[in-house]
mmCIF file of C-alpha atoms in Angstrom:
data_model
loop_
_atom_site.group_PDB
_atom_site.id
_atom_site.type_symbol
_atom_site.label_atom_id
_atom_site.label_comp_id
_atom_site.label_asym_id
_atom_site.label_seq_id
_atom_site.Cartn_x
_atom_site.Cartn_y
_atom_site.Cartn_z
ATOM 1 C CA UNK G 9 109.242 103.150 79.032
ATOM 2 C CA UNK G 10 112.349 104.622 80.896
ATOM 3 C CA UNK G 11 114.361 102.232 78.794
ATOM 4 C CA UNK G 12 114.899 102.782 74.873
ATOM 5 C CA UNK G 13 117.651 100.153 73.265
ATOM 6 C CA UNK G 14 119.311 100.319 76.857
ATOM 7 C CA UNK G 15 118.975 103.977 77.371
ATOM 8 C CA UNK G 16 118.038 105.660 80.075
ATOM 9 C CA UNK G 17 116.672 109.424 81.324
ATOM 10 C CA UNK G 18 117.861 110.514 84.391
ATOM 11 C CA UNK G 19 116.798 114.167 85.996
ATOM 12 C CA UNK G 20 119.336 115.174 88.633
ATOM 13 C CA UNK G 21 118.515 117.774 91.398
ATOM 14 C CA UNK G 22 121.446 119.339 93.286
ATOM 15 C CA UNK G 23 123.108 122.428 95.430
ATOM 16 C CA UNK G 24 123.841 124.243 92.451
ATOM 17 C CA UNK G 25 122.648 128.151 92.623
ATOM 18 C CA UNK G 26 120.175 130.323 90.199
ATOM 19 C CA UNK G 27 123.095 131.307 87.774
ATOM 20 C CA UNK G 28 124.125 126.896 87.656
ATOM 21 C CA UNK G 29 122.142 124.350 85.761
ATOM 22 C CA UNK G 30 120.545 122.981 88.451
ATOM 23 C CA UNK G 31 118.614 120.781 86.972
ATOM 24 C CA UNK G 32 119.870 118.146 84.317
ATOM 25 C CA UNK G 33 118.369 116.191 82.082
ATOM 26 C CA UNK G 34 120.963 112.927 81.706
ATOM 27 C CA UNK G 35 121.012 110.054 78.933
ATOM 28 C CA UNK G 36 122.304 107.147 80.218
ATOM 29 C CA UNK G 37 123.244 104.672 77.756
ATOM 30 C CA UNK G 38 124.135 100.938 79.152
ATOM 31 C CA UNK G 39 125.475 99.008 76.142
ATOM 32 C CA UNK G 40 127.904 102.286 75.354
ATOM 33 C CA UNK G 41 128.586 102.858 79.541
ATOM 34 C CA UNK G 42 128.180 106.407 78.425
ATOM 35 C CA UNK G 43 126.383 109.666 80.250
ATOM 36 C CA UNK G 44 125.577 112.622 78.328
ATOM 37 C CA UNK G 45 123.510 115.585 79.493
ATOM 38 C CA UNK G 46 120.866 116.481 77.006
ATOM 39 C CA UNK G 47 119.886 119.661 78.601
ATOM 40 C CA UNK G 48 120.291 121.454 81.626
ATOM 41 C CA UNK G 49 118.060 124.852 83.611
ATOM 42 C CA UNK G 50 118.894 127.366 85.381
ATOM 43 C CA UNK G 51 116.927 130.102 87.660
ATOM 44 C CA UNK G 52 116.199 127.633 90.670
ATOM 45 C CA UNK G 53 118.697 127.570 93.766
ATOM 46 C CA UNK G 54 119.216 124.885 95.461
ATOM 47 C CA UNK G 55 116.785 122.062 93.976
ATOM 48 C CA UNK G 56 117.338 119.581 96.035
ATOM 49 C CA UNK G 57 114.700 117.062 95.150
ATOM 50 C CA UNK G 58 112.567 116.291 92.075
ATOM 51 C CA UNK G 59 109.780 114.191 91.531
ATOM 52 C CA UNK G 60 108.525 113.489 87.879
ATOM 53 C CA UNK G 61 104.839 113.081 86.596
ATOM 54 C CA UNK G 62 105.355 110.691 83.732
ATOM 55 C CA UNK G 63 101.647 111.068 82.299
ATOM 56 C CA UNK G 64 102.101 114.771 82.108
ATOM 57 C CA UNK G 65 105.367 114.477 81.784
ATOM 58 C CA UNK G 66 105.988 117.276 84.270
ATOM 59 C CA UNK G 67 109.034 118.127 86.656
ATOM 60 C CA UNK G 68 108.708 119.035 90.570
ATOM 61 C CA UNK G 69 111.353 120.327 92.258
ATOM 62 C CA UNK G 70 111.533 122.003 95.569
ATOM 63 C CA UNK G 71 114.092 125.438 96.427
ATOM 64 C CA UNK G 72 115.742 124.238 99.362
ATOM 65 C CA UNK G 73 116.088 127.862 100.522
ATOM 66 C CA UNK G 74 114.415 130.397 103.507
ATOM 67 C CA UNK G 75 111.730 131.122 101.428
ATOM 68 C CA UNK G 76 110.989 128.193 100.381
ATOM 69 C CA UNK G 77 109.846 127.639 96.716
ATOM 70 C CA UNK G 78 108.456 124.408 94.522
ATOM 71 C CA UNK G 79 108.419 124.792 90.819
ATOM 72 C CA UNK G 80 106.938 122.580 87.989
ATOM 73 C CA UNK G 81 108.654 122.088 84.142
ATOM 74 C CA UNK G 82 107.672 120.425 81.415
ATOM 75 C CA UNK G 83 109.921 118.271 80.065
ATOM 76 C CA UNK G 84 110.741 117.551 76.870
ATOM 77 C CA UNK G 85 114.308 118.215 75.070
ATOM 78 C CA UNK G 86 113.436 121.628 76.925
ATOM 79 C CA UNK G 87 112.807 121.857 80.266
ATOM 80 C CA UNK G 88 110.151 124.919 80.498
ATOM 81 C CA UNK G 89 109.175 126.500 83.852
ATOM 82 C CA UNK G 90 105.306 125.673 84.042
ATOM 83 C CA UNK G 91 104.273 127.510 87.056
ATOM 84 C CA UNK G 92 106.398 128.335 90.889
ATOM 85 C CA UNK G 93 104.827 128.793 94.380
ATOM 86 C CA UNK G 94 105.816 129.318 97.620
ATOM 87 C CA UNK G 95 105.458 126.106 99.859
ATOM 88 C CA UNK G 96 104.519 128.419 102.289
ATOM 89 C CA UNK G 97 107.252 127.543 105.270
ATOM 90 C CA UNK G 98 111.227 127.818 105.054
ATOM 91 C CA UNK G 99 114.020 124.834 104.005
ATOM 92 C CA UNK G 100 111.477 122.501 101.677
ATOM 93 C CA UNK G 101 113.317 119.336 101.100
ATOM 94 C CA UNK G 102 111.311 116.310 99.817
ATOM 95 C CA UNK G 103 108.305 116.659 97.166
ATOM 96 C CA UNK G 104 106.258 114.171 96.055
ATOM 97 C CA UNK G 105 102.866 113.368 94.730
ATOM 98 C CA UNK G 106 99.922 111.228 95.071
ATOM 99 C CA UNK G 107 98.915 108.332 92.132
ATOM 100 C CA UNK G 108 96.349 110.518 89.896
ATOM 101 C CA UNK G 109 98.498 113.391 89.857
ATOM 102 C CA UNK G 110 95.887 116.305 91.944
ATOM 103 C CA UNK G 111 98.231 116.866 94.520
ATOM 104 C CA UNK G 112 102.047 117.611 95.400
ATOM 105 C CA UNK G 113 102.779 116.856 99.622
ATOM 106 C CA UNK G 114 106.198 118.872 100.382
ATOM 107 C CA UNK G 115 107.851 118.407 103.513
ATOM 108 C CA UNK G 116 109.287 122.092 104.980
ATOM 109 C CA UNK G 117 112.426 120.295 107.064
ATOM 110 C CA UNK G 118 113.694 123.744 108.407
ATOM 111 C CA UNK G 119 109.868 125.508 109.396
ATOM 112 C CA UNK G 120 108.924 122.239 110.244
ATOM 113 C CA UNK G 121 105.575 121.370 108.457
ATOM 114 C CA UNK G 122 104.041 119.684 105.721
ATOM 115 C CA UNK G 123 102.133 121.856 102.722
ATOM 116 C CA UNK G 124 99.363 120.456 100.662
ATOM 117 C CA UNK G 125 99.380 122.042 97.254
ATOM 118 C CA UNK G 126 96.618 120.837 94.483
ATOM 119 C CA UNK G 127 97.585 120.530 90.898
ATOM 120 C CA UNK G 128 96.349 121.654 87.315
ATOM 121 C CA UNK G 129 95.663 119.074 84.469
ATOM 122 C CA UNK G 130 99.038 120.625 82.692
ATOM 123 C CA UNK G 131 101.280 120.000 86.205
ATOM 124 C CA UNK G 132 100.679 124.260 87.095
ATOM 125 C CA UNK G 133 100.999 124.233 91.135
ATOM 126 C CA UNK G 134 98.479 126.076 92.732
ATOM 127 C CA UNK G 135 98.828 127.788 96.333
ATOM 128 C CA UNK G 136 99.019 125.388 99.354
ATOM 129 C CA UNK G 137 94.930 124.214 100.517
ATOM 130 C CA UNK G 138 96.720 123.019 103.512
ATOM 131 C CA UNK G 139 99.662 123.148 105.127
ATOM 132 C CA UNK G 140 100.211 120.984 108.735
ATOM 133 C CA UNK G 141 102.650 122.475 111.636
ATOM 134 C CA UNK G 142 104.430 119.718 113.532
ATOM 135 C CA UNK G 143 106.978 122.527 115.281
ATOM 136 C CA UNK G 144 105.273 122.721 118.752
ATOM 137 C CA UNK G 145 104.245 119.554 119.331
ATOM 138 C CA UNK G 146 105.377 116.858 121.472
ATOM 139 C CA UNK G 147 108.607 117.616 123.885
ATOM 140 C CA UNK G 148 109.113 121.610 124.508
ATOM 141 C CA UNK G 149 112.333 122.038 123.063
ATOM 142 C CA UNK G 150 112.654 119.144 120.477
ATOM 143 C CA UNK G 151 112.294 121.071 116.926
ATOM 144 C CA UNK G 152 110.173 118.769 114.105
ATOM 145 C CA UNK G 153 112.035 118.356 110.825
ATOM 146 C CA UNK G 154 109.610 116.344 108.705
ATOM 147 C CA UNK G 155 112.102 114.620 105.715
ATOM 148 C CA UNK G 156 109.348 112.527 103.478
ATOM 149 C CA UNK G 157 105.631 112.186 103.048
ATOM 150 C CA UNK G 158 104.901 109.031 101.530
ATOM 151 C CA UNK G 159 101.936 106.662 100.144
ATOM 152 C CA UNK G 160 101.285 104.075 101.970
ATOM 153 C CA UNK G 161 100.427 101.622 98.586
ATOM 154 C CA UNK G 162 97.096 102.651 97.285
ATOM 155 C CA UNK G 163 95.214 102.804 101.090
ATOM 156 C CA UNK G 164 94.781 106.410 100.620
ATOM 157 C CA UNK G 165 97.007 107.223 103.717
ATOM 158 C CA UNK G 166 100.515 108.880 103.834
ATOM 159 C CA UNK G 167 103.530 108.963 106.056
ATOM 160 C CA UNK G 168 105.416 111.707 107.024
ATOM 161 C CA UNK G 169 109.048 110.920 109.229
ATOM 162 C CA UNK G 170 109.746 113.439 111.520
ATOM 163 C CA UNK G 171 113.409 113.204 111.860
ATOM 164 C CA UNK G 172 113.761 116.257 114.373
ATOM 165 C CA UNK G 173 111.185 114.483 117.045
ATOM 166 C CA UNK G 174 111.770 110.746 116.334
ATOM 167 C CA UNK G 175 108.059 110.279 115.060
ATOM 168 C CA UNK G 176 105.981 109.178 112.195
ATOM 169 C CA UNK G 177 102.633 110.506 111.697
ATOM 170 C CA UNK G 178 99.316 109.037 109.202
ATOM 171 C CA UNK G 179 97.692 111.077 107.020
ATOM 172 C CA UNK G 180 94.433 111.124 104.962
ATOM 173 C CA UNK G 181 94.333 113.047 102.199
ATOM 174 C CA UNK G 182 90.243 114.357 102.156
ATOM 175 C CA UNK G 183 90.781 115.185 98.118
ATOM 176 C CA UNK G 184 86.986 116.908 97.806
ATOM 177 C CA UNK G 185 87.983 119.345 101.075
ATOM 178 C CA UNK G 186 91.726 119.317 99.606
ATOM 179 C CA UNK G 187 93.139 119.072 103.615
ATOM 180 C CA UNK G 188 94.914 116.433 105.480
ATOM 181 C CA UNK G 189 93.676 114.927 108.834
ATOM 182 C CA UNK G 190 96.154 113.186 111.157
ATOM 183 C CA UNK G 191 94.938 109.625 111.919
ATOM 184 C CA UNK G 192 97.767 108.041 114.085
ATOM 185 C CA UNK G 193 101.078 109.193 115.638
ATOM 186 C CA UNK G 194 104.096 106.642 116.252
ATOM 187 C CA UNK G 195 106.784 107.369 118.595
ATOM 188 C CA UNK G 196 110.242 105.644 117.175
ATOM 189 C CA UNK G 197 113.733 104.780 118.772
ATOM 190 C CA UNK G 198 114.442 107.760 120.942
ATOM 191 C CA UNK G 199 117.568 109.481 119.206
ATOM 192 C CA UNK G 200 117.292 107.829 115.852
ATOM 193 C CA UNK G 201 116.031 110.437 113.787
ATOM 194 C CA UNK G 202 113.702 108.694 110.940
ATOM 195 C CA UNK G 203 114.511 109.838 107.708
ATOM 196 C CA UNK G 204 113.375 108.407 104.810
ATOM 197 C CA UNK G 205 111.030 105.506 103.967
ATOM 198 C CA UNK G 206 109.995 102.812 101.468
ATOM 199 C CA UNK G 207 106.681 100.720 101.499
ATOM 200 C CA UNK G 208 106.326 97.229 100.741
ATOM 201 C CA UNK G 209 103.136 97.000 99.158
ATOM 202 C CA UNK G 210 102.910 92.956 98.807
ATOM 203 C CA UNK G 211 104.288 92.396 102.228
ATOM 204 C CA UNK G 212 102.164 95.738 103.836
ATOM 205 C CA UNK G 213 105.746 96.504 105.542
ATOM 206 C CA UNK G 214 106.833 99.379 105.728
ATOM 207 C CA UNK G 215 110.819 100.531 105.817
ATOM 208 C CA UNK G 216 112.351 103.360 107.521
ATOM 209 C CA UNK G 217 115.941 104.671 107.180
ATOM 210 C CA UNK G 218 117.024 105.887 110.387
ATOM 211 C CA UNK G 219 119.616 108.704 110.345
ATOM 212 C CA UNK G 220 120.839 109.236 113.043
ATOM 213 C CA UNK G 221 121.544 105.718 114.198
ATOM 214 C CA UNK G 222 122.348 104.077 110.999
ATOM 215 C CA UNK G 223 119.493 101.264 111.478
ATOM 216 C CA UNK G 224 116.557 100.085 109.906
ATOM 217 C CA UNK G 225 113.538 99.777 111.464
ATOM 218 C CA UNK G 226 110.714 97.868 110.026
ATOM 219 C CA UNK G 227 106.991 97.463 110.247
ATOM 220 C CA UNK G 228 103.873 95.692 109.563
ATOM 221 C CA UNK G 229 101.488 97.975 108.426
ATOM 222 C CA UNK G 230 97.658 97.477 109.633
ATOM 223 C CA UNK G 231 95.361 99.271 106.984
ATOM 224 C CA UNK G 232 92.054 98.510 109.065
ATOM 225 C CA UNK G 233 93.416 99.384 112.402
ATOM 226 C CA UNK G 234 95.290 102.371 110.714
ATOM 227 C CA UNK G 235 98.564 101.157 112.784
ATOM 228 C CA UNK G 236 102.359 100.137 112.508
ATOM 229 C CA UNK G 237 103.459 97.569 114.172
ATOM 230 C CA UNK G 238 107.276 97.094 114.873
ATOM 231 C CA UNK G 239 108.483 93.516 113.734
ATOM 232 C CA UNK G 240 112.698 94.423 113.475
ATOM 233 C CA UNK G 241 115.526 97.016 113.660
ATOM 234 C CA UNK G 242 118.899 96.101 111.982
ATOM 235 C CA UNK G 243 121.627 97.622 112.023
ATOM 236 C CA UNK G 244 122.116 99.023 108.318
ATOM 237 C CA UNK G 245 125.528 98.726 107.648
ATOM 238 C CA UNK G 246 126.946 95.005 107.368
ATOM 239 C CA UNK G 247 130.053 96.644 109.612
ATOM 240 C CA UNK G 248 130.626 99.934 110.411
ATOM 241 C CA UNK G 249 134.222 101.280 109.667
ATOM 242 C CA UNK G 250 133.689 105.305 109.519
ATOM 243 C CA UNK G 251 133.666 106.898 113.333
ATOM 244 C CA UNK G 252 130.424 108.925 112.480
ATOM 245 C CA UNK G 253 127.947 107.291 109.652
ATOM 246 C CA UNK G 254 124.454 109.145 108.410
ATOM 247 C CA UNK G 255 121.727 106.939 106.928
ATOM 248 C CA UNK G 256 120.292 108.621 103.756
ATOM 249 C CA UNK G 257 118.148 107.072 101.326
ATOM 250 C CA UNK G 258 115.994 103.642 101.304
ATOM 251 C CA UNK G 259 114.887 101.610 98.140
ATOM 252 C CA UNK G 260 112.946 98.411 97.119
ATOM 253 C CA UNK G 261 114.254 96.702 94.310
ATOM 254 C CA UNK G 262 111.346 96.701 91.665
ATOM 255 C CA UNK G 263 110.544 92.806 92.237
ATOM 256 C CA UNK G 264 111.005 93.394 96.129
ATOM 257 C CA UNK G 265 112.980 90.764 96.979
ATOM 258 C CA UNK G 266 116.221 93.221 98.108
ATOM 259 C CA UNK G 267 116.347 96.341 99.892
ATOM 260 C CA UNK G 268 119.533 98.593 99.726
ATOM 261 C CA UNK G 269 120.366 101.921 101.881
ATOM 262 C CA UNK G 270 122.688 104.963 101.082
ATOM 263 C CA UNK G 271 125.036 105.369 104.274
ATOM 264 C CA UNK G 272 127.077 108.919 104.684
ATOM 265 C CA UNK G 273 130.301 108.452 106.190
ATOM 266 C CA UNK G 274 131.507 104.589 105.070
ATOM 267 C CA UNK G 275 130.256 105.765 102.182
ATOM 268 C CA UNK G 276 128.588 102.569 100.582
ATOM 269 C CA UNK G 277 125.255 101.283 99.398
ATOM 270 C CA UNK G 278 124.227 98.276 101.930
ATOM 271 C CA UNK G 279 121.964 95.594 101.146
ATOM 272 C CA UNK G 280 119.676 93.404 102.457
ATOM 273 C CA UNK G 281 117.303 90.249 101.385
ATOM 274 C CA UNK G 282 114.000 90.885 101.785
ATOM 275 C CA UNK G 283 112.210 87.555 103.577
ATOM 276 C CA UNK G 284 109.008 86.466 103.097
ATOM 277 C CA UNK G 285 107.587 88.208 105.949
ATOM 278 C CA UNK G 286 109.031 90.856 105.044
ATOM 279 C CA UNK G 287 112.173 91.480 107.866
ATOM 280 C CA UNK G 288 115.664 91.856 106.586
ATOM 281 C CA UNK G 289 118.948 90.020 105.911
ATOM 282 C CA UNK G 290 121.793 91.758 105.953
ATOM 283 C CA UNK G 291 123.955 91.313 102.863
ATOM 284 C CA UNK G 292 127.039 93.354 101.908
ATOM 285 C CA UNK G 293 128.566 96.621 101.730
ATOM 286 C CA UNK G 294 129.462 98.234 98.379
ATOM 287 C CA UNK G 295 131.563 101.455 97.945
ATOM 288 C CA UNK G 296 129.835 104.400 96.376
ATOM 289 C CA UNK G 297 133.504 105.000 94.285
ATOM 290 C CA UNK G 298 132.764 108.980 96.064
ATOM 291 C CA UNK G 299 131.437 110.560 99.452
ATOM 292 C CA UNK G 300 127.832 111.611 100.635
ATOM 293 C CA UNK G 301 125.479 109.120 99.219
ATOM 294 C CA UNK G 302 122.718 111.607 99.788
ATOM 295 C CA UNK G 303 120.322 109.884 97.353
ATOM 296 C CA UNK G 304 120.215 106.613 94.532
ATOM 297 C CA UNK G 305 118.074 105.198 92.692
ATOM 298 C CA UNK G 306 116.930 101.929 90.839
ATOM 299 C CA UNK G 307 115.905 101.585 87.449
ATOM 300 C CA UNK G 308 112.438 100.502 86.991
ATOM 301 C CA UNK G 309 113.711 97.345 85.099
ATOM 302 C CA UNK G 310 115.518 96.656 88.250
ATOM 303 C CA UNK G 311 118.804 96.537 86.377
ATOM 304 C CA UNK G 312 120.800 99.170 87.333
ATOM 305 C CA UNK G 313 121.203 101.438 90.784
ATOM 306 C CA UNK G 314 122.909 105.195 90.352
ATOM 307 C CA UNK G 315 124.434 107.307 93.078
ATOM 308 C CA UNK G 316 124.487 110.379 94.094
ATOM 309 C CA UNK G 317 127.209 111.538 95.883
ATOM 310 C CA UNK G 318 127.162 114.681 96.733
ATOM 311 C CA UNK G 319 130.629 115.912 98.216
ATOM 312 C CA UNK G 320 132.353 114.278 95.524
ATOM 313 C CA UNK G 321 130.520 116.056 92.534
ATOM 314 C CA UNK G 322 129.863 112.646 91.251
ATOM 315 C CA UNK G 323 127.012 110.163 90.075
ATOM 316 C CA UNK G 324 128.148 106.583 90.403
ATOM 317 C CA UNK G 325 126.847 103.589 88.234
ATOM 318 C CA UNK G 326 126.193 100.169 89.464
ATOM 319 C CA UNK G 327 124.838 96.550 87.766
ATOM 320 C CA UNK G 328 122.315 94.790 89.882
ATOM 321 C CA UNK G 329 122.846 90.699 89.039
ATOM 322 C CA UNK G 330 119.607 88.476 90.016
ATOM 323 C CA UNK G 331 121.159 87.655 93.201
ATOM 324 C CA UNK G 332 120.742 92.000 94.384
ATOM 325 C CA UNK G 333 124.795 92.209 94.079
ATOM 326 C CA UNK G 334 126.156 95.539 92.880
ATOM 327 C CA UNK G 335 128.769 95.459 90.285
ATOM 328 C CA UNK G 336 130.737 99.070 89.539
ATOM 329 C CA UNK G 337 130.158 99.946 85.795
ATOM 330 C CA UNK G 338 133.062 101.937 85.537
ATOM 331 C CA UNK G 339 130.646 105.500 84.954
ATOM 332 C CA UNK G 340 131.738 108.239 87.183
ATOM 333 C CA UNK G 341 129.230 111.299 85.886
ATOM 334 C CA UNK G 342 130.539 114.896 86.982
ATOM 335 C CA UNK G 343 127.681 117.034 88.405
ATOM 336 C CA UNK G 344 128.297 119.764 91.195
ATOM 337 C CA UNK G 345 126.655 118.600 94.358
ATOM 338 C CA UNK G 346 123.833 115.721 92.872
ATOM 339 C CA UNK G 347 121.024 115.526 95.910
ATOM 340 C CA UNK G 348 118.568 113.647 93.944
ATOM 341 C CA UNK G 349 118.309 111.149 91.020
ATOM 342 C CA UNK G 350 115.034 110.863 89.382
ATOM 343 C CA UNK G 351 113.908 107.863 86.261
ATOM 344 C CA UNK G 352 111.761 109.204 84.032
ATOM 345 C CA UNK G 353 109.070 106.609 83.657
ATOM 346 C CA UNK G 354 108.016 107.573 80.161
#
């Protein structure tokens, strides 16, 4: 488990360059309050998300650079470089990979495209078997900047969010062909660039973090029909104080009954109650204790949430009570530029 005697393993992804540790390995340690790093890497610039295989036990992380890299380490007290490829387009910056652990998706934001890359039994990346252009679609002039392919549960089918174009797109990953086919494309809020997402699996809902303006939009998903249907947008901020605020991240608590959202520019963690058919109450507004909430996450015992912020060099540490309030632990971790907090799972 994640947890050991209330400790925790935290891989952190960031802006740091080659010649920085990039990449750390964190202990977090609840009854002591007290964040150590255990071991950090260099030789990667600017890895600005991570996923983490916990069977393998095997590090992603994508190079959020021009030529655009994703590189796999096993992780132990070490963190060894297993294998690197290009992901075949410029500015990757979201990785993640499907339940069995075949395949990595990455989303290229700046070339605009998605790369399929199949996997070795020991996490090695081999070259992209696929890799999906979204830049000249849809209106001349309107660049695509995919930001997350996602599973949709276990149907098989994954969404990507174009934030550039205000569209979400279906996927099917064809595993013996190793390709993607494009099933269904859904126009969204004109101007709200979609950013990230999170599925309800009980509920088939599906949440979407919009950017641009700071809302939530939410939808029933249809796995027959292969469709999303719009049931709500909320606003996600309880009340907006900041002149400009960015939407970031989006997160389920592990029992789903609360959803909470990163928001750049107030500068909190908002949350909402999750009802039964799955549309949102908004709750409250927490401070992040920093700036740039780029990315959090929860602890897979649902008892803890942890903050990136990026412009203040900072990771944050909150206490989730059974009610979904957040309560400030008093940890304020110093890491230069965190992007991207990642629970090892075993």
């Amino acid at each position: 488990m994640a947890e050991r005697n209330g400790k925790y393993r935290i891989l952190v992804g960031s802006y740091g360059s080659e010649e920085d540790e990039a990449i750390q390995l964190l202990e977090w340690d609840a009854t002591s309050k007290e964040m150590r790093k255990v071991k950090g890497v260099n030789g990667i610039d600017a890895p600005s998300y991570l996923t983490y295989d916990s069977v393998k036990k095997v590090c992603y992380a994508i190079s959020e650079t021009v030529d655009g890299l994703v590189i796999s380490y096993q992780v132990g007290e070490e963190l060894v470089e297993i294998s690197r490829r290009s992901t075949g387009d410029n500015g990757p910056c979201y990785v993640s990979k499907d339940s069995s652990g075949d395949f990595l998706f990455i989303t290229n934001y700046g070339g605009g495209s998605l790369s399929l890359h199949p996997l070795d039994t020991n996490g090695g990346i081999k070259e992209y078997s696929d890799r999906i252009s979204f830049y000249h679609d849809g209106a001349v002039g309107k660049v695509s900047h995919p930001h997350i392919c996602y599973p949709l549960g276990d149907s098989g089918i994954y969404i990507v969010a174009d934030l550039g174009k205000d569209k979400l797109y279906l996927f099917e990953l064809d595993r013996i062909n190793k390709k993607l086919r494009l099933i269904n494309t859904i126009d969204v809020t004109k101007g709200s660039g979609p950013r990230h997402v999170e599925y309800h699996e009980a509920k088939s809902i599906l949440y979407v973090a919009n950017e641009f303006s700071s809302t939530v939009s939410v939808f029933r998903f249809n796995e027959e029909s292969e469709e999303l249907e719009p049931i709500q947008e909320i606003n996600a901020l309880s009340a907006q104080q900041a002149k400009v605020n960015y939407s970031a991240d989006i997160h389920l608590s592990p029992n789903g009954d609360f959803l909470y959202v990163s928001n750049r520019g107030d500068n909190v963690i908002t949350s909402f109650q999750v009802m039964e058919d799955g549309t949102l109450v908004c709750s409250d507004d927490t401070s992040v204790l920093g700036e740039w909430p780029r990315n959090f996450v929860i602890t897979p015992d649902g008892k803890f949430l942890l903050v990136a912020n990026e412009h203040t060099d900072n990771i944050t540490v909150f206490s989730i009570d059974e009610a979904g309030n957040l309560y400030f632990e008093n940890v304020s971790y110093s890491v230069y530029q965190p992007t991207c907090l990642c629970v090892m799972n075993g």
